Coordinates of C-alpha atoms and ligand atoms in Angstrom, one line a residue:
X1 CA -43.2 -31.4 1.1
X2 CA -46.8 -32.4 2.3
X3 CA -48.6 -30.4 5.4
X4 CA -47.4 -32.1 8.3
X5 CA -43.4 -32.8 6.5
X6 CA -43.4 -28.8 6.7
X7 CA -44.9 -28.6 10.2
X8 CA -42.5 -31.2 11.2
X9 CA -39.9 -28.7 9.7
X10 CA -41.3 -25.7 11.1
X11 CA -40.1 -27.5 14.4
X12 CA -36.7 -28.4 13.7
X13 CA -36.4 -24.9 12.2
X14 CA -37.1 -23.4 15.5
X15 CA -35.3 -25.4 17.3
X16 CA -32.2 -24.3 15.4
X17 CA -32.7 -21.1 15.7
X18 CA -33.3 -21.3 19.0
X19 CA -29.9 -22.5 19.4
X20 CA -28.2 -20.2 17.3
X21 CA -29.9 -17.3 19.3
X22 CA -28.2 -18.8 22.0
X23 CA -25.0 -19.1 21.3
X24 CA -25.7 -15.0 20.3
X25 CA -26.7 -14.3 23.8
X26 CA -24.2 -16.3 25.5
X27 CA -22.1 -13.6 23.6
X28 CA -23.0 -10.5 23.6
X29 CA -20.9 -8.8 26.6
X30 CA -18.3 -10.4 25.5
X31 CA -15.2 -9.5 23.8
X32 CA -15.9 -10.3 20.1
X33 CA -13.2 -11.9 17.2
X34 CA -13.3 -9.6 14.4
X35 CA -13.0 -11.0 10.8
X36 CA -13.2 -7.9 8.7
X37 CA -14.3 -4.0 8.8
X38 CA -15.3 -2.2 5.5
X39 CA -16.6 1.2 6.3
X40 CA -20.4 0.2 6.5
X41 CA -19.6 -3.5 7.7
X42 CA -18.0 -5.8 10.6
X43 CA -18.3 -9.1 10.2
X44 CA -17.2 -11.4 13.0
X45 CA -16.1 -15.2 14.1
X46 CA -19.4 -15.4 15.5
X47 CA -21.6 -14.6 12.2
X48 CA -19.3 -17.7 10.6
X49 CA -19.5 -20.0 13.8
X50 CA -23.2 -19.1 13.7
X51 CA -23.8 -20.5 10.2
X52 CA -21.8 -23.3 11.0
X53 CA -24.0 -24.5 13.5
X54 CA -27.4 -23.9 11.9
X55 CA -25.6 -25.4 9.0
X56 CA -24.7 -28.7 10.8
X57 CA -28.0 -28.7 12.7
X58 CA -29.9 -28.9 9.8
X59 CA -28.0 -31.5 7.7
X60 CA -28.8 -33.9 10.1
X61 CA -32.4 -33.7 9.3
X62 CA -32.1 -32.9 5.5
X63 CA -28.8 -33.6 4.5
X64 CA -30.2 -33.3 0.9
X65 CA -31.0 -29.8 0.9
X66 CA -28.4 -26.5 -0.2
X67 CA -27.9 -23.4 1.4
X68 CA -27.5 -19.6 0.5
X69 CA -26.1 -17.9 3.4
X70 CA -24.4 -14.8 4.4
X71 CA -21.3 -16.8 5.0
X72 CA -21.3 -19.1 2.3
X73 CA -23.3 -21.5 0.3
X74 CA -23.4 -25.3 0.2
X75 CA -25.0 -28.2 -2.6
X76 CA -26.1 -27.6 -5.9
X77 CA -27.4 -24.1 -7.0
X78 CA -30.4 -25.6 -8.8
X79 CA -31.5 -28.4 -5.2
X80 CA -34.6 -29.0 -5.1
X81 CA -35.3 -27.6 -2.1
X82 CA -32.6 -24.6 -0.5
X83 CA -32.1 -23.3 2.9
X84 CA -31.6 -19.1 3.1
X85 CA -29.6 -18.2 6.5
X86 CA -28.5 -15.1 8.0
X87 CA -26.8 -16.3 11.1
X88 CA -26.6 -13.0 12.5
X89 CA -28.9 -10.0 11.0
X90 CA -27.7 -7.0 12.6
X91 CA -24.2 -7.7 13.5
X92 CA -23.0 -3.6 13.6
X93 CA -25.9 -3.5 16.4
X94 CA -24.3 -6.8 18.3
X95 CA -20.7 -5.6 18.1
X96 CA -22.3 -2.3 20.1
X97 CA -23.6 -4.8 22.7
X98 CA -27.0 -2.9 21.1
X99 CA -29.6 -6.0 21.9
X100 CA -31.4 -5.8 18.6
X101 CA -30.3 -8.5 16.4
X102 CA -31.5 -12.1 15.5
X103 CA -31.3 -15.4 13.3
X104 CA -33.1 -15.9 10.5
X105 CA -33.6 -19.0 8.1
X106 CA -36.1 -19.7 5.2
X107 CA -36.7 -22.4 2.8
X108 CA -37.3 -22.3 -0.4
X109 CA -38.4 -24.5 -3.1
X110 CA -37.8 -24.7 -6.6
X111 CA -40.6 -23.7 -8.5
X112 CA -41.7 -25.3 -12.3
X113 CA -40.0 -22.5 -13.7
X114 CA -37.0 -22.9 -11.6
X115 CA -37.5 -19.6 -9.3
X116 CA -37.1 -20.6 -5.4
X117 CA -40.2 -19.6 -3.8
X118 CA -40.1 -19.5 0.1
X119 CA -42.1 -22.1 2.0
X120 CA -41.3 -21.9 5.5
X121 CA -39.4 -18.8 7.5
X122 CA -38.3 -17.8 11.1
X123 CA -36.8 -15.2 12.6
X124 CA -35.6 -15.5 16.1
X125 CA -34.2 -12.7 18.5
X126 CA -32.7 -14.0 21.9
X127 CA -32.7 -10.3 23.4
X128 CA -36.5 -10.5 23.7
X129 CA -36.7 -14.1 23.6
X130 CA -39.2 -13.5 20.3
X131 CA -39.7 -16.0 17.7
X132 CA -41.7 -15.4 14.6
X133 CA -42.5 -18.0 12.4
X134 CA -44.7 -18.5 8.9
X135 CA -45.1 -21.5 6.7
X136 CA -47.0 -21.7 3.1
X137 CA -49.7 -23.7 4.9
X138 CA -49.6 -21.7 8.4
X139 CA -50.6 -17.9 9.8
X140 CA -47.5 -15.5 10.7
X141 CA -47.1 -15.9 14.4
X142 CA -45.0 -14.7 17.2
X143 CA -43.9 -17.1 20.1
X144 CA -47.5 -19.1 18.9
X145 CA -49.9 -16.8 18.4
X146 CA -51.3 -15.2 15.4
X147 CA -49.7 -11.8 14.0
X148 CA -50.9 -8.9 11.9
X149 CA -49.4 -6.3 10.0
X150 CA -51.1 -2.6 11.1
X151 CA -54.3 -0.9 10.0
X152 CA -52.8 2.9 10.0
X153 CA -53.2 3.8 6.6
X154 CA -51.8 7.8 6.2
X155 CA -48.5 8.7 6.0
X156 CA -49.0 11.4 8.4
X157 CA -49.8 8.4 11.2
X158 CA -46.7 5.8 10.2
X159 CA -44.0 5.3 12.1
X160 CA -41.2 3.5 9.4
X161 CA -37.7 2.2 9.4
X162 CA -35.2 3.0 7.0
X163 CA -32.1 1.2 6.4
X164 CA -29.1 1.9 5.6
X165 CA -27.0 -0.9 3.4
X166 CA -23.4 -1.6 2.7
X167 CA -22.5 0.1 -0.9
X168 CA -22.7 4.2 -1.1
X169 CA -24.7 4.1 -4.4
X170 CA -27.7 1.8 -1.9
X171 CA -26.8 4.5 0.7
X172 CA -27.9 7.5 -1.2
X173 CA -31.3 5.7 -1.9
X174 CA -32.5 5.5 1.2
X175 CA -30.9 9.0 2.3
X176 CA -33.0 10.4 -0.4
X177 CA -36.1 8.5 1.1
X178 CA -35.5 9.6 4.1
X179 CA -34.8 13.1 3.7
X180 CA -38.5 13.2 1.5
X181 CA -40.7 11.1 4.0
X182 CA -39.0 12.3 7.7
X183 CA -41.7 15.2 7.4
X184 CA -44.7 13.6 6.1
X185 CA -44.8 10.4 8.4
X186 CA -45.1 10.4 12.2
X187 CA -41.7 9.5 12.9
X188 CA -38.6 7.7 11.4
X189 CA -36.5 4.7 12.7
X190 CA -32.9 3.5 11.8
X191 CA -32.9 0.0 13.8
X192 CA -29.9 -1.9 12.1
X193 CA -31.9 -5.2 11.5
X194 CA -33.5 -5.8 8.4
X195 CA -35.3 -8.6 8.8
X196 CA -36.3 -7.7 12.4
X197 CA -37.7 -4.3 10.4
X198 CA -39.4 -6.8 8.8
X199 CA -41.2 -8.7 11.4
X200 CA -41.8 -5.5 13.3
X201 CA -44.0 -4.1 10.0
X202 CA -45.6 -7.8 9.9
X203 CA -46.3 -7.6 14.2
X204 CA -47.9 -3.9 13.7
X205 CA -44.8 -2.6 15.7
X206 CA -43.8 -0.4 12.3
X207 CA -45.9 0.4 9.1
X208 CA -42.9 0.3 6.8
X209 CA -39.3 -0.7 6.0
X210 CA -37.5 0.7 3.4
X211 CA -34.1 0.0 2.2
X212 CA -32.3 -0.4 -1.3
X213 CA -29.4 -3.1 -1.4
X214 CA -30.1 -5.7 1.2
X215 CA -29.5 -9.3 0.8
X216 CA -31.6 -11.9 -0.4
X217 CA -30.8 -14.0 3.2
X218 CA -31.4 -10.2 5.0
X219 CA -35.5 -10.6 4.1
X220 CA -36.1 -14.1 2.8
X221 CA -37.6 -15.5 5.6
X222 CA -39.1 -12.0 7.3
X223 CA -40.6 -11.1 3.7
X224 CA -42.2 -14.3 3.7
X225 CA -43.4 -13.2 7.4
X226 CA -44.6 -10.5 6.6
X227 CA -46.9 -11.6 3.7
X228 CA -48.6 -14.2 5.8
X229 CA -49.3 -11.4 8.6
X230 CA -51.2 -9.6 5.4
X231 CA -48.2 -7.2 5.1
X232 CA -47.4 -5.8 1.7
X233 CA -43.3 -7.3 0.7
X234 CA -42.8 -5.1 -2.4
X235 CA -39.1 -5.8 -3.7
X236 CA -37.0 -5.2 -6.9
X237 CA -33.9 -7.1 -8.0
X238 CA -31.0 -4.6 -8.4
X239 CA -29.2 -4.9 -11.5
X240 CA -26.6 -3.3 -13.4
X241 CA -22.5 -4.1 -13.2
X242 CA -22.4 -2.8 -9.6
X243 CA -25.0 -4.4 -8.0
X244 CA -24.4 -7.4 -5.7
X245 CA -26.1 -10.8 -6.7
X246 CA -29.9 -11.0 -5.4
X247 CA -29.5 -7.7 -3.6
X248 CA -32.9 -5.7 -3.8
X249 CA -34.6 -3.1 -3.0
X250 CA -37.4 -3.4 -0.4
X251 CA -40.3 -1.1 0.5
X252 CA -42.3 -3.2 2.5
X253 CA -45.9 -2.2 4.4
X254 CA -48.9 -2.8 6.0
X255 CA -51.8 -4.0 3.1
X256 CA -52.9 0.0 3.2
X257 CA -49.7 1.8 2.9
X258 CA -48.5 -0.5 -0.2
X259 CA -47.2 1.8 -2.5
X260 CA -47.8 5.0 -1.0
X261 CA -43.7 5.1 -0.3
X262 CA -42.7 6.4 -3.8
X263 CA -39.9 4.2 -3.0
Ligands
LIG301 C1 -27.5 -5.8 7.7 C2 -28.7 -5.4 8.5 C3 -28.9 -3.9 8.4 C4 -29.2 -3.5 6.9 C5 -28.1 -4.0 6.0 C6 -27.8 -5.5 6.3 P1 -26.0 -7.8 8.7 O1 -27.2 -7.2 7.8 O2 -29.8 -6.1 8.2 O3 -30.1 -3.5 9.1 O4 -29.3 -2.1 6.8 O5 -28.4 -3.8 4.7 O6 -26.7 -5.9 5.5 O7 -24.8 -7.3 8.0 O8 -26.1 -7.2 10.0 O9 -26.2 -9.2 8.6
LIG302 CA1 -28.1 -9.5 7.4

């Protein structure tokens, strides 16, 4: 994909997620379908009806392309070129009618080596009406305008997010994190949205997110975000027999704090 096929992307991409963050809005008070409840998870009709339609959307402009998303995956796992979706990142928060949750969708292209490396990503969050977008050949930007990840650089000044993930083992991780940094930073968040903890360390709002055992379509696209707002998106593949496929864990920064976490 040349400069301007990937701007021209950029802009059905938004538009897309622009109308997936609707149909999220046009639901939040309202009753919700419930498809299942494990004891850290809810997933609903709206996380599946969600995909569909960014799904759909984009087919019509590249019906060639795959997807990896929370609610399934479509085409051929080695496509040249793959779409990562969350419909819904921070569906707990939305079934509390707590307005912090978004959309978020990157692409990725196979690389020589055949690793997908993300292009293009956006996050959108219709609470806020906030749109955050990054391409390989563009700045991070929010609603159009340039973005940059914070110049705090102590531990003692940082105000970071941890999250909390779906198995106990992921759990204990970031208990353990928190429990070590609550009294050396200036504060501690638990916000529910990963890749919005994302795109609030890449917008300056927070200096860190940490959280072992999110999803590769919780941080594709917000990673990505991040690094073009000069952010640090440190992440490690979890292995081992009980670790979900491309799960990771994430201790992401400003370009000061990179490593600092012990995390
Ligand atoms: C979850 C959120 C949450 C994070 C979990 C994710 P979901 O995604 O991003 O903040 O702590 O690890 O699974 O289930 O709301 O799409
Ligand atoms: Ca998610």
């Amino acid at each position: 994909m040349n400069e301007r096929d990937l701007k021209a992307c950029l802009d059905v991409v938004c538009k897309v997620a622009l109308k997936a963050g609707d149909l999220m809005y046009a639901n939040w008070r309202l009753p919700k379908q419930v498809n299942e409840v494990k004891q850290h998870d809810i997933k609903l009709a709206l996380d599946v009806k969600c995909q569909e339609l960014i799904s759909s959307e984009l087919k019509k402009f590249y019906p060639e392309f795959a997807l990896f998303g929370e609610e399934g995956c479509e085409g051929a796992t080695n496509a040249p070129y793959r779409w990562v979706v969350d419909p819904i990142d921070g569906t707990v928060n939305f079934v509390f009618e707590i307005p912090h949750a978004c959309t978020s969708i990157a692409l990725q292209k196979l690389d020589n080596q055949g690793v997908y490396q993300t292009i293009l990503g956006v996050v959108y969050e219709p609470f806020c009406k906030e749109m955050w977008t990054a391409t390989r050949d563009e700045v991070a930007m929010l609603n159009g305008k340039a973005i940059h990840s914070s110049e705090r650089n102590t531990l003692e000044e940082s105000v970071i997010s941890v999250g909390f993930a779906k198995m106990q083992k992921n759990v204990n991780l970031s208990l353990e994190a928190m429990a070590r940094l609550t009294s050396q930073v200036r504060k501690v968040r638990i916000m529910g949205s990963a890749a919005l903890d994302l795109t609030y360390v890449a917008t300056g709002r927070l200096d860190a997110y940490l959280e072992a055992g999110v999803r590769l379509w919780d941080i594709a696209a917000a990673g990505f975000i991040l690094e073009k707002a000069g952010g640090h998106f440190g992440k490690t593949l979890l292995t081992g027999p009980t670790a979900e496929p491309e799960s990771y864990k994430v201790d992401a920064t400003n370009h000061w704090l990179a490593g600092k976490f012990n995390f």
